[in-house]
Each structure stands twice: as structure tokens, then as C-alpha cells.
PDB file of C-alpha atoms and ligand atoms in Angstrom:
ATOM      1  CA  UNK A 112      -1.139  25.621   4.175  1.00 74.00           C
ATOM      2  CA  UNK A 113      -3.848  24.660   1.699  1.00 93.00           C
ATOM      3  CA  UNK A 114      -2.858  21.999  -0.815  1.00 97.00           C
ATOM      4  CA  UNK A 115      -3.531  22.047  -4.491  1.00 98.00           C
ATOM      5  CA  UNK A 116      -5.324  18.829  -5.426  1.00 98.00           C
ATOM      6  CA  UNK A 117      -6.451  17.271  -8.697  1.00 98.00           C
ATOM      7  CA  UNK A 118     -10.126  16.560  -9.408  1.00 98.00           C
ATOM      8  CA  UNK A 119     -11.414  15.444 -12.804  1.00 98.00           C
ATOM      9  CA  UNK A 120      -9.021  17.438 -14.949  1.00 98.00           C
ATOM     10  CA  UNK A 121      -8.647  20.486 -12.699  1.00 98.00           C
ATOM     11  CA  UNK A 122      -6.024  21.614 -10.197  1.00 98.00           C
ATOM     12  CA  UNK A 123      -7.916  23.186  -7.274  1.00 98.00           C
ATOM     13  CA  UNK A 124      -7.369  24.429  -3.715  1.00 98.00           C
ATOM     14  CA  UNK A 125      -8.361  21.477  -1.485  1.00 98.00           C
ATOM     15  CA  UNK A 126     -11.404  23.284  -0.042  1.00 98.00           C
ATOM     16  CA  UNK A 127     -12.846  23.757  -3.527  1.00 98.00           C
ATOM     17  CA  UNK A 128     -12.549  20.125  -4.624  1.00 98.00           C
ATOM     18  CA  UNK A 129     -16.082  18.731  -4.216  1.00 98.00           C
ATOM     19  CA  UNK A 130     -17.520  15.317  -5.127  1.00 98.00           C
ATOM     20  CA  UNK A 131     -21.221  14.352  -5.379  1.00 98.00           C
ATOM     21  CA  UNK A 132     -23.007  12.601  -2.479  1.00 98.00           C
ATOM     22  CA  UNK A 133     -24.099  10.046  -5.126  1.00 98.00           C
ATOM     23  CA  UNK A 134     -20.519   9.194  -6.033  1.00 98.00           C
ATOM     24  CA  UNK A 135     -20.127   5.401  -6.130  1.00 98.00           C
ATOM     25  CA  UNK A 136     -16.949   5.740  -4.076  1.00 98.00           C
ATOM     26  CA  UNK A 137     -18.924   7.431  -1.272  1.00 98.00           C
ATOM     27  CA  UNK A 138     -22.022   5.191  -1.172  1.00 98.00           C
ATOM     28  CA  UNK A 139     -20.557   1.826  -2.327  1.00 97.00           C
ATOM     29  CA  UNK A 140     -16.760   1.970  -1.761  1.00 98.00           C
ATOM     30  CA  UNK A 141     -16.759   1.397  -5.520  1.00 98.00           C
ATOM     31  CA  UNK A 142     -13.312   2.622  -6.384  1.00 98.00           C
ATOM     32  CA  UNK A 143      -9.630   1.815  -6.440  1.00 98.00           C
ATOM     33  CA  UNK A 144      -6.538   3.673  -5.307  1.00 98.00           C
ATOM     34  CA  UNK A 145      -2.760   3.819  -5.418  1.00 98.00           C
ATOM     35  CA  UNK A 146      -0.173   5.433  -3.165  1.00 98.00           C
ATOM     36  CA  UNK A 147       3.191   6.407  -4.629  1.00 98.00           C
ATOM     37  CA  UNK A 148       6.084   7.638  -2.516  1.00 98.00           C
ATOM     38  CA  UNK A 149       8.084  10.742  -3.313  1.00 98.00           C
ATOM     39  CA  UNK A 150      11.732  11.085  -2.302  1.00 98.00           C
ATOM     40  CA  UNK A 151      13.818  14.056  -3.359  1.00 97.00           C
ATOM     41  CA  UNK A 152      10.816  15.199  -5.424  1.00 98.00           C
ATOM     42  CA  UNK A 153      10.851  11.969  -7.479  1.00 98.00           C
ATOM     43  CA  UNK A 154       8.330   9.125  -7.783  1.00 98.00           C
ATOM     44  CA  UNK A 155       9.356   5.676  -6.544  1.00 98.00           C
ATOM     45  CA  UNK A 156       8.343   2.467  -8.334  1.00 98.00           C
ATOM     46  CA  UNK A 157       5.976   4.492 -10.529  1.00 98.00           C
ATOM     47  CA  UNK A 158       5.538   2.034 -13.454  1.00 98.00           C
ATOM     48  CA  UNK A 159       4.589  -0.690 -10.943  1.00 98.00           C
ATOM     49  CA  UNK A 160       1.881   1.468  -9.389  1.00 98.00           C
ATOM     50  CA  UNK A 161       0.420   2.318 -12.809  1.00 98.00           C
ATOM     51  CA  UNK A 162       0.406  -1.338 -13.795  1.00 98.00           C
ATOM     52  CA  UNK A 163      -1.422  -2.364 -10.624  1.00 98.00           C
ATOM     53  CA  UNK A 164      -3.895   0.523 -11.068  1.00 98.00           C
ATOM     54  CA  UNK A 165      -4.727  -0.737 -14.565  1.00 98.00           C
ATOM     55  CA  UNK A 166      -5.221  -4.267 -13.207  1.00 98.00           C
ATOM     56  CA  UNK A 167      -7.449  -3.151 -10.279  1.00 98.00           C
ATOM     57  CA  UNK A 168      -9.617  -1.117 -12.679  1.00 98.00           C
ATOM     58  CA  UNK A 169      -9.928  -3.942 -15.161  1.00 98.00           C
ATOM     59  CA  UNK A 170     -10.807  -6.513 -12.432  1.00 98.00           C
ATOM     60  CA  UNK A 171     -13.729  -4.221 -11.489  1.00 98.00           C
ATOM     61  CA  UNK A 172     -14.749  -3.678 -15.136  1.00 97.00           C
ATOM     62  CA  UNK A 173     -13.790  -0.011 -15.038  1.00 97.00           C
ATOM     63  CA  UNK A 174     -11.947   1.739 -17.841  1.00 96.00           C
ATOM     64  CA  UNK A 175      -8.621   3.475 -17.236  1.00 98.00           C
ATOM     65  CA  UNK A 176      -9.525   7.163 -17.652  1.00 98.00           C
ATOM     66  CA  UNK A 177      -5.976   8.382 -18.402  1.00 98.00           C
ATOM     67  CA  UNK A 178      -2.879   7.260 -20.256  1.00 98.00           C
ATOM     68  CA  UNK A 179       0.341   6.418 -18.395  1.00 98.00           C
ATOM     69  CA  UNK A 180       1.866   9.685 -19.636  1.00 98.00           C
ATOM     70  CA  UNK A 181      -1.116  11.655 -18.358  1.00 98.00           C
ATOM     71  CA  UNK A 182      -0.940   9.965 -14.932  1.00 98.00           C
ATOM     72  CA  UNK A 183       2.768  10.770 -14.761  1.00 98.00           C
ATOM     73  CA  UNK A 184       2.198  14.409 -15.744  1.00 98.00           C
ATOM     74  CA  UNK A 185      -0.448  14.856 -13.004  1.00 98.00           C
ATOM     75  CA  UNK A 186       1.784  13.282 -10.358  1.00 98.00           C
ATOM     76  CA  UNK A 187       4.686  15.522 -11.363  1.00 98.00           C
ATOM     77  CA  UNK A 188       2.511  18.633 -11.439  1.00 98.00           C
ATOM     78  CA  UNK A 189       1.201  17.942  -7.911  1.00 98.00           C
ATOM     79  CA  UNK A 190       4.741  17.387  -6.612  1.00 98.00           C
ATOM     80  CA  UNK A 191       5.709  20.735  -8.113  1.00 98.00           C
ATOM     81  CA  UNK A 192       2.606  22.728  -7.051  1.00 98.00           C
ATOM     82  CA  UNK A 193       2.831  21.457  -3.471  1.00 98.00           C
ATOM     83  CA  UNK A 194       6.646  21.531  -3.287  1.00 98.00           C
ATOM     84  CA  UNK A 195       6.820  17.898  -2.130  1.00 98.00           C
ATOM     85  CA  UNK A 196      10.326  16.752  -1.317  1.00 98.00           C
ATOM     86  CA  UNK A 197       9.413  13.673   0.771  1.00 98.00           C
ATOM     87  CA  UNK A 198       5.872  12.368   0.988  1.00 98.00           C
ATOM     88  CA  UNK A 199       3.207  10.490  -0.885  1.00 98.00           C
ATOM     89  CA  UNK A 200       0.728  10.993  -3.690  1.00 98.00           C
ATOM     90  CA  UNK A 201      -2.685   9.415  -3.229  1.00 98.00           C
ATOM     91  CA  UNK A 202      -4.689   8.578  -6.355  1.00 98.00           C
ATOM     92  CA  UNK A 203      -8.294   7.365  -6.428  1.00 98.00           C
ATOM     93  CA  UNK A 204     -10.633   6.435  -9.269  1.00 98.00           C
ATOM     94  CA  UNK A 205     -14.292   5.678  -8.546  1.00 98.00           C
ATOM     95  CA  UNK A 206     -17.140   4.562 -10.783  1.00 98.00           C
ATOM     96  CA  UNK A 207     -18.367   8.157 -10.656  1.00 98.00           C
ATOM     97  CA  UNK A 208     -21.578   9.990  -9.855  1.00 97.00           C
ATOM     98  CA  UNK A 209     -24.428   7.588 -10.569  1.00 93.00           C
ATOM     99  CA  UNK A 210     -27.057  10.324  -9.942  1.00 95.00           C
ATOM    100  CA  UNK A 211     -28.797   8.075  -7.394  1.00 96.00           C
ATOM    101  CA  UNK A 212     -28.071   5.043  -5.208  1.00 97.00           C
ATOM    102  CA  UNK A 213     -28.381   1.709  -6.958  1.00 97.00           C
ATOM    103  CA  UNK A 214     -26.518  -1.598  -6.602  1.00 98.00           C
ATOM    104  CA  UNK A 215     -26.389  -1.948 -10.382  1.00 97.00           C
ATOM    105  CA  UNK A 216     -23.547  -0.061 -12.087  1.00 97.00           C
ATOM    106  CA  UNK A 217     -24.473   3.296 -13.636  1.00 97.00           C
ATOM    107  CA  UNK A 218     -24.609   3.761 -17.435  1.00 95.00           C
ATOM    108  CA  UNK A 219     -21.319   2.928 -19.206  1.00 92.00           C
ATOM    109  CA  UNK A 220     -20.773   6.555 -20.203  1.00 95.00           C
ATOM    110  CA  UNK A 221     -20.827   7.794 -16.587  1.00 97.00           C
ATOM    111  CA  UNK A 222     -17.481   9.553 -16.151  1.00 97.00           C
ATOM    112  CA  UNK A 223     -15.280   8.139 -13.372  1.00 98.00           C
ATOM    113  CA  UNK A 224     -14.247  10.420 -10.521  1.00 98.00           C
ATOM    114  CA  UNK A 225     -10.485  10.958 -10.513  1.00 98.00           C
ATOM    115  CA  UNK A 226      -8.895  12.456  -7.401  1.00 98.00           C
ATOM    116  CA  UNK A 227      -5.231  12.920  -6.514  1.00 98.00           C
ATOM    117  CA  UNK A 228      -3.696  14.688  -3.553  1.00 98.00           C
ATOM    118  CA  UNK A 229      -0.316  14.947  -1.859  1.00 98.00           C
ATOM    119  CA  UNK A 230       0.748  14.342   1.726  1.00 98.00           C
ATOM    120  CA  UNK A 231       4.046  15.955   2.675  1.00 98.00           C
ATOM    121  CA  UNK A 232       6.067  13.710   5.005  1.00 97.00           C
ATOM    122  CA  UNK A 233       9.453  15.249   5.733  1.00 96.00           C
ATOM    123  CA  UNK A 234      11.784  12.633   7.222  1.00 95.00           C
ATOM    124  CA  UNK A 235      10.075   9.710   5.460  1.00 96.00           C
ATOM    125  CA  UNK A 236      13.373   8.074   4.501  1.00 96.00           C
ATOM    126  CA  UNK A 237      14.998   8.809   7.877  1.00 96.00           C
ATOM    127  CA  UNK A 238      12.109   7.225   9.847  1.00 96.00           C
ATOM    128  CA  UNK A 239      13.407   6.429  13.381  1.00 97.00           C
ATOM    129  CA  UNK A 240      11.181   3.308  13.419  1.00 97.00           C
ATOM    130  CA  UNK A 241      13.709   1.727  11.047  1.00 97.00           C
ATOM    131  CA  UNK A 242      16.011   1.529  14.101  1.00 97.00           C
ATOM    132  CA  UNK A 243      13.515   0.934  16.915  1.00 97.00           C
ATOM    133  CA  UNK A 244      11.203  -1.449  15.033  1.00 98.00           C
ATOM    134  CA  UNK A 245       7.453  -1.817  15.506  1.00 98.00           C
ATOM    135  CA  UNK A 246       5.233  -3.959  17.711  1.00 98.00           C
ATOM    136  CA  UNK A 247       2.247  -5.805  16.259  1.00 98.00           C
ATOM    137  CA  UNK A 248      -0.654  -7.965  17.385  1.00 98.00           C
ATOM    138  CA  UNK A 249      -2.435 -10.634  15.351  1.00 98.00           C
ATOM    139  CA  UNK A 250      -6.129 -10.397  14.531  1.00 98.00           C
ATOM    140  CA  UNK A 251      -8.373 -12.571  12.341  1.00 98.00           C
ATOM    141  CA  UNK A 252      -8.425 -11.565   8.679  1.00 98.00           C
ATOM    142  CA  UNK A 253     -12.097 -10.757   8.112  1.00 98.00           C
ATOM    143  CA  UNK A 254     -11.722  -8.932   4.773  1.00 98.00           C
ATOM    144  CA  UNK A 255     -13.364  -9.990   1.522  1.00 98.00           C
ATOM    145  CA  UNK A 256     -11.546 -12.534  -0.637  1.00 96.00           C
ATOM    146  CA  UNK A 257     -10.308 -10.287  -3.487  1.00 98.00           C
ATOM    147  CA  UNK A 258      -7.514  -8.562  -1.592  1.00 98.00           C
ATOM    148  CA  UNK A 259      -5.445  -8.485  -4.782  1.00 98.00           C
ATOM    149  CA  UNK A 260      -7.673  -5.619  -5.969  1.00 98.00           C
ATOM    150  CA  UNK A 261      -6.665  -2.340  -4.350  1.00 98.00           C
ATOM    151  CA  UNK A 262     -10.158  -1.068  -3.512  1.00 98.00           C
ATOM    152  CA  UNK A 263     -11.018   1.843  -1.211  1.00 98.00           C
ATOM    153  CA  UNK A 264     -13.006  -0.604   0.953  1.00 98.00           C
ATOM    154  CA  UNK A 265     -10.650  -0.249   3.938  1.00 98.00           C
ATOM    155  CA  UNK A 266     -13.007  -0.499   6.913  1.00 98.00           C
ATOM    156  CA  UNK A 267     -11.715  -3.802   8.288  1.00 98.00           C
ATOM    157  CA  UNK A 268      -8.003  -2.860   8.048  1.00 98.00           C
ATOM    158  CA  UNK A 269      -8.943   0.411   9.738  1.00 98.00           C
ATOM    159  CA  UNK A 270     -10.720  -1.454  12.599  1.00 98.00           C
ATOM    160  CA  UNK A 271      -7.694  -3.772  12.943  1.00 98.00           C
ATOM    161  CA  UNK A 272      -5.356  -0.763  13.110  1.00 98.00           C
ATOM    162  CA  UNK A 273      -7.524   0.781  15.867  1.00 98.00           C
ATOM    163  CA  UNK A 274      -7.514  -2.519  17.799  1.00 98.00           C
ATOM    164  CA  UNK A 275      -3.700  -2.399  17.662  1.00 98.00           C
ATOM    165  CA  UNK A 276      -3.697   1.217  18.874  1.00 98.00           C
ATOM    166  CA  UNK A 277      -6.094   0.439  21.734  1.00 98.00           C
ATOM    167  CA  UNK A 278      -3.771  -2.359  22.784  1.00 98.00           C
ATOM    168  CA  UNK A 279      -0.813   0.019  22.802  1.00 98.00           C
ATOM    169  CA  UNK A 280       1.050  -1.347  19.763  1.00 98.00           C
ATOM    170  CA  UNK A 281       1.734  -0.108  16.235  1.00 98.00           C
ATOM    171  CA  UNK A 282      -0.094  -2.389  13.833  1.00 98.00           C
ATOM    172  CA  UNK A 283      -1.919  -5.677  13.311  1.00 98.00           C
ATOM    173  CA  UNK A 284      -1.012  -8.744  11.253  1.00 98.00           C
ATOM    174  CA  UNK A 285      -4.005 -10.510   9.774  1.00 98.00           C
ATOM    175  CA  UNK A 286      -4.398 -14.278  10.167  1.00 98.00           C
ATOM    176  CA  UNK A 287      -6.535 -16.648   8.115  1.00 98.00           C
ATOM    177  CA  UNK A 288      -6.703 -20.451   8.463  1.00 98.00           C
ATOM    178  CA  UNK A 289      -3.770 -20.275  10.880  1.00 98.00           C
ATOM    179  CA  UNK A 290      -1.444 -18.350   8.547  1.00 98.00           C
ATOM    180  CA  UNK A 291      -0.502 -14.676   8.296  1.00 98.00           C
ATOM    181  CA  UNK A 292      -1.935 -13.094   5.153  1.00 98.00           C
ATOM    182  CA  UNK A 293      -0.459  -9.571   5.458  1.00 98.00           C
ATOM    183  CA  UNK A 294      -0.491  -6.465   7.660  1.00 98.00           C
ATOM    184  CA  UNK A 295      -3.322  -3.900   7.729  1.00 98.00           C
ATOM    185  CA  UNK A 296      -1.562  -1.944   4.981  1.00 98.00           C
ATOM    186  CA  UNK A 297       1.633  -3.839   4.195  1.00 98.00           C
ATOM    187  CA  UNK A 298       3.179  -7.145   3.138  1.00 98.00           C
ATOM    188  CA  UNK A 299       4.800  -9.241   5.860  1.00 98.00           C
ATOM    189  CA  UNK A 300       8.045 -11.253   6.029  1.00 98.00           C
ATOM    190  CA  UNK A 301      10.146 -13.283   8.419  1.00 98.00           C
ATOM    191  CA  UNK A 302      13.831 -14.180   8.289  1.00 98.00           C
ATOM    192  CA  UNK A 303      15.125 -17.580   9.421  1.00 98.00           C
ATOM    193  CA  UNK A 304      18.759 -18.678   9.049  1.00 97.00           C
ATOM    194  CA  UNK A 305      19.330 -15.882   6.531  1.00 96.00           C
ATOM    195  CA  UNK A 306      16.344 -16.866   4.359  1.00 98.00           C
ATOM    196  CA  UNK A 307      13.588 -14.336   3.611  1.00 98.00           C
ATOM    197  CA  UNK A 308      10.145 -15.949   3.890  1.00 98.00           C
ATOM    198  CA  UNK A 309       6.995 -14.239   2.599  1.00 98.00           C
ATOM    199  CA  UNK A 310       3.556 -15.401   1.532  1.00 98.00           C
ATOM    200  CA  UNK A 311       3.198 -16.172  -2.180  1.00 98.00           C
ATOM    201  CA  UNK A 312       0.971 -13.996  -4.390  1.00 98.00           C
ATOM    202  CA  UNK A 313      -2.697 -14.981  -4.737  1.00 98.00           C
ATOM    203  CA  UNK A 314      -6.091 -13.335  -4.310  1.00 98.00           C
ATOM    204  CA  UNK A 315      -5.486 -13.508  -0.525  1.00 98.00           C
ATOM    205  CA  UNK A 316      -3.087 -10.552  -0.433  1.00 98.00           C
ATOM    206  CA  UNK A 317      -2.353  -7.299  -2.186  1.00 98.00           C
ATOM    207  CA  UNK A 318       0.447  -7.684  -4.696  1.00 98.00           C
ATOM    208  CA  UNK A 319       2.694  -5.083  -3.121  1.00 98.00           C
ATOM    209  CA  UNK A 320       4.755  -2.981  -5.482  1.00 98.00           C
ATOM    210  CA  UNK A 321       7.415  -2.546  -2.803  1.00 98.00           C
ATOM    211  CA  UNK A 322       7.348  -6.336  -2.278  1.00 98.00           C
ATOM    212  CA  UNK A 323       7.980  -6.997  -5.983  1.00 98.00           C
ATOM    213  CA  UNK A 324      10.898  -4.551  -6.168  1.00 98.00           C
ATOM    214  CA  UNK A 325      12.416  -5.666  -2.871  1.00 98.00           C
ATOM    215  CA  UNK A 326      12.328  -9.373  -3.792  1.00 98.00           C
ATOM    216  CA  UNK A 327      13.988  -8.531  -7.115  1.00 98.00           C
ATOM    217  CA  UNK A 328      16.766  -6.527  -5.417  1.00 98.00           C
ATOM    218  CA  UNK A 329      17.227  -9.266  -2.775  1.00 98.00           C
ATOM    219  CA  UNK A 330      17.504 -11.971  -5.470  1.00 98.00           C
ATOM    220  CA  UNK A 331      20.033  -9.828  -7.354  1.00 96.00           C
ATOM    221  CA  UNK A 332      22.019  -9.552  -4.112  1.00 96.00           C
ATOM    222  CA  UNK A 333      22.055 -13.420  -3.944  1.00 97.00           C
ATOM    223  CA  UNK A 334      19.809 -13.496  -0.868  1.00 97.00           C
ATOM    224  CA  UNK A 335      17.655 -16.596  -0.396  1.00 98.00           C
ATOM    225  CA  UNK A 336      13.884 -16.163  -0.736  1.00 98.00           C
ATOM    226  CA  UNK A 337      11.069 -18.613  -0.038  1.00 98.00           C
ATOM    227  CA  UNK A 338       7.497 -17.690  -0.973  1.00 98.00           C
ATOM    228  CA  UNK A 339       5.127 -19.563   1.332  1.00 98.00           C
ATOM    229  CA  UNK A 340       2.713 -18.823   4.188  1.00 98.00           C
ATOM    230  CA  UNK A 341       3.939 -18.718   7.810  1.00 98.00           C
ATOM    231  CA  UNK A 342       2.181 -18.807  11.182  1.00 98.00           C
ATOM    232  CA  UNK A 343       2.361 -16.317  14.067  1.00 98.00           C
ATOM    233  CA  UNK A 344       4.255 -18.949  16.118  1.00 98.00           C
ATOM    234  CA  UNK A 345       6.842 -19.323  13.349  1.00 98.00           C
ATOM    235  CA  UNK A 346       7.181 -15.531  13.138  1.00 98.00           C
ATOM    236  CA  UNK A 347       7.664 -15.256  16.907  1.00 98.00           C
ATOM    237  CA  UNK A 348      10.430 -17.867  16.703  1.00 98.00           C
ATOM    238  CA  UNK A 349      12.073 -16.293  13.631  1.00 98.00           C
ATOM    239  CA  UNK A 350      15.378 -14.417  13.686  1.00 98.00           C
ATOM    240  CA  UNK A 351      13.693 -11.284  12.299  1.00 98.00           C
ATOM    241  CA  UNK A 352      10.358 -10.014  11.043  1.00 98.00           C
ATOM    242  CA  UNK A 353       9.564  -6.996   8.885  1.00 98.00           C
ATOM    243  CA  UNK A 354       7.035  -5.506   6.510  1.00 98.00           C
ATOM    244  CA  UNK A 355       7.005  -3.466   3.306  1.00 98.00           C
ATOM    245  CA  UNK A 356       4.756  -0.805   1.792  1.00 98.00           C
ATOM    246  CA  UNK A 357       5.154   2.127  -0.549  1.00 98.00           C
ATOM    247  CA  UNK A 358       5.045   4.676   2.266  1.00 96.00           C
ATOM    248  CA  UNK A 359       7.038   2.707   4.885  1.00 98.00           C
ATOM    249  CA  UNK A 360       9.565   1.060   2.498  1.00 98.00           C
ATOM    250  CA  UNK A 361      10.971  -1.678   4.787  1.00 98.00           C
ATOM    251  CA  UNK A 362      10.360  -1.570   8.556  1.00 98.00           C
ATOM    252  CA  UNK A 363      11.376  -4.134  11.198  1.00 98.00           C
ATOM    253  CA  UNK A 364       8.854  -5.792  13.528  1.00 98.00           C
ATOM    254  CA  UNK A 365      10.364  -6.528  16.940  1.00 98.00           C
ATOM    255  CA  UNK A 366       7.391  -7.890  18.877  1.00 98.00           C
ATOM    256  CA  UNK A 367       4.396 -10.043  17.880  1.00 98.00           C
ATOM    257  CA  UNK A 368       1.534 -10.656  20.345  1.00 98.00           C
ATOM    258  CA  UNK A 369       3.834  -9.683  23.226  1.00 98.00           C
ATOM    259  CA  UNK A 370       6.675 -12.048  22.234  1.00 98.00           C
ATOM    260  CA  UNK A 371      10.038 -10.593  21.223  1.00 98.00           C
ATOM    261  CA  UNK A 372      11.262 -11.477  17.737  1.00 98.00           C
ATOM    262  CA  UNK A 373      14.989 -12.344  17.776  1.00 95.00           C
ATOM    263  CA  UNK A 374      16.650 -10.128  20.370  1.00 92.00           C
ATOM    264  CA  UNK A 375      13.828  -7.586  20.209  1.00 95.00           C
ATOM    265  CA  UNK A 376      15.630  -4.989  18.106  1.00 96.00           C
ATOM    266  CA  UNK A 377      15.923  -4.226  14.379  1.00 97.00           C
ATOM    267  CA  UNK A 378      17.783  -7.100  12.718  1.00 96.00           C
ATOM    268  CA  UNK A 379      20.617  -6.975  10.166  1.00 97.00           C
ATOM    269  CA  UNK A 380      18.603  -8.412   7.256  1.00 98.00           C
ATOM    270  CA  UNK A 381      15.704  -5.947   7.572  1.00 98.00           C
ATOM    271  CA  UNK A 382      18.184  -3.099   8.031  1.00 98.00           C
ATOM    272  CA  UNK A 383      20.161  -4.163   4.955  1.00 97.00           C
ATOM    273  CA  UNK A 384      16.978  -4.619   2.896  1.00 98.00           C
ATOM    274  CA  UNK A 385      15.770  -1.131   3.794  1.00 98.00           C
ATOM    275  CA  UNK A 386      19.099   0.325   2.628  1.00 98.00           C
ATOM    276  CA  UNK A 387      18.988  -1.789  -0.506  1.00 98.00           C
ATOM    277  CA  UNK A 388      15.411  -0.780  -1.329  1.00 98.00           C
ATOM    278  CA  UNK A 389      16.079   2.946  -0.821  1.00 98.00           C
ATOM    279  CA  UNK A 390      19.297   2.823  -2.805  1.00 97.00           C
ATOM    280  CA  UNK A 391      17.894   0.848  -5.747  1.00 97.00           C
ATOM    281  CA  UNK A 392      14.447   2.450  -5.952  1.00 97.00           C
ATOM    282  CA  UNK A 393      16.009   5.918  -5.950  1.00 97.00           C
ATOM    283  CA  UNK A 394      18.054   4.886  -9.012  1.00 96.00           C
ATOM    284  CA  UNK A 395      14.847   4.197 -10.971  1.00 95.00           C
ATOM    285  CA  UNK A 396      12.828   7.097  -9.458  1.00 98.00           C
ATOM    286  CA  UNK A 397      11.303   9.432 -12.036  1.00 97.00           C
TER     287      UNK A 397
HETATM  288  N1  PMP B 239      -1.022  -5.044   1.592  1.00 95.12           N
HETATM  289  C1  PMP B 239      -2.016  -4.175   1.870  1.00 95.12           C
HETATM  290  C2  PMP B 239      -3.302  -4.699   2.449  1.00 95.12           C
HETATM  291  C3  PMP B 239      -1.835  -2.805   1.647  1.00 95.12           C
HETATM  292  O1  PMP B 239      -2.817  -1.929   1.913  1.00 95.12           O
HETATM  293  C4  PMP B 239      -0.585  -2.346   1.139  1.00 95.12           C
HETATM  294  C5  PMP B 239      -0.315  -0.885   0.910  1.00 95.12           C
HETATM  295  N2  PMP B 239      -1.250  -0.253   0.166  1.00 95.12           N
HETATM  296  C6  PMP B 239       0.414  -3.287   0.865  1.00 95.12           C
HETATM  297  C7  PMP B 239       0.163  -4.636   1.103  1.00 95.12           C
HETATM  298  C8  PMP B 239       1.755  -2.883   0.311  1.00 95.12           C
HETATM  299  O2  PMP B 239       1.658  -2.562  -1.039  1.00 95.12           O
HETATM  300  P1  PMP B 239       2.649  -1.493  -1.705  1.00 95.12           P
HETATM  301  O3  PMP B 239       4.035  -1.988  -1.458  1.00 95.12           O
HETATM  302  O4  PMP B 239       2.291  -1.504  -3.123  1.00 95.12           O
HETATM  303  O5  PMP B 239       2.375  -0.194  -1.017  1.00 95.12           O
END
């Protein structure tokens, strides 16, 4: 069934939503994005996603084309028009149609291109991978050094994901200077002696919205948290490993580079954290 999508102020059938070949997003990957999950027709962690969007735009010297209320209204309208119960909403803002290809930014008054669309994912919350866990490989982190900006420049994570697929596993963890930065599209964690260990925020990783909420809920539940980098060897020897993202919530990792983590099945901490995240984020869903 054809979706209704949003393009620059209009709600259109997906086949009618067209963007210029000179769009800066198309020729320069000059744009930012957000992905918000929908459960029971409601938006999870929405204020966090809007805050990060504003930061990504400002780091790239782009204006925010819409107010928070307008962003919320568009998200809600797309949920309604596409009857989304469980799924995601993808939002992208690019520096617009420059009318030609040029490394220099187009004139200040060039309107940005604003695109939003839905992806229906029935069964998102009941994902069987929460029980089976996922297998990952490690690959070098060859991305640029401003990973805190959520740009649409996703070629390297996409290549890393394909490398994982070719090697028969689910995903790749990226390693720089001997330490795990993050997953191709998620933040990574290990658990040792009950303590949750995850890399601290910096320009080296995306500041995950799910990460921020989960760490807050875990701290409120008196769980111990340590924010520091860890190696693949430490992760392989950990009691548990897991990752977070807006569309996956919390998912266990049971194998890293062929070595079983813990007893090779979903651990109690990751399982508890997934429950906690779903429970708490649903309370604040809008
Ligand atoms: N790191 C990277 C590289 C990502 O692409 C994502 C998901 N977009 C995340 C972390 C997780 O961020 P969030 O919890 O906000 O989805």
C-alpha cells in the first residue's frame, strides 16, 4: 500500500514526492536525520530526538525550519494517515536545492528540503531477537570524526553492515585505537559483575537518545553504571553485551568475533533493561 509522506509542507503519496537532482543531500550528503519509534501509535523519546535534531542542524550551520510544535504535528499526522501502530518515523533535513553542484554552501535563503516518512514495523516491541540475541563482528571504525552529528553520510556504516552480513552475522561493532566506539547504528554496552559499562559521550560517537533515557532509568533503578571505553577482548570476556537504538530499544549481543559472550544467550541485565526501557519510555510517549 502506498504511504503518505511529508515533503516541504505537503502530504503526498510516496510516488509523487520528488526532490531535485541538485539537492545538497543527494550530491553532498549534506543533511541530517532523526528516527523516532512509534509504539501503540505514540512517539517514544520525542523531546530528545527534537533536541538532537536542533543540535545537528546548528553544528552544520543550518537553521531549524520548523518549531517543536510543528515537528510534533507532522509526526502525529503521519502516524494517523498511515495508521502506524508500531514502527518508525524517519525525518531528514538537507541544505536544499542549490541549483547546481558546488562545494560552497548555497545562498542563505535557499530553503532546506524537509522529508518525513513512516515505516510500519508490526511486532517491533515483541522482537524475537530480544530472546535469541545477535551476533556481531568487529571492524575498524573508518568514519569521519564528527560522529556526534547525525548526518545522512552513512556509507561506511552501510559497508560495515554488509561485511557483517557476508560473514553470516547480524551487525558490526566499530573499533578505533583498540576500543569499541559504537555499532553501525547503535550504542554498545557490556555488563561485568552487575555493572553496566558504556563509552562516554564525545565527538567519537552518536549521543544516542535511547542511551540517555536508558542510563537515566538504570540509575533510578540503583544499577551501577561506568562510562568508559572497552575493548573487544573485554567485551568477549564480559558477563553480557548489548546495544541500544531508537528502533531496536535494547537488544542482547551473544557472540563477538566468533566468541560467546557469557553463556551465549540473552543475559538477565539486558533483558531487564529492555523491559525497563519499554515500560518507562511508554509512560512518557506522546
Ligand atoms: N550510534 C549510531 C552510529 C547510530 O546510527 C544510532 C542510531 N541512529 C545510535 C548510535 C543510537 O541512537 P538512538 O538511540 O538515538 O537511535
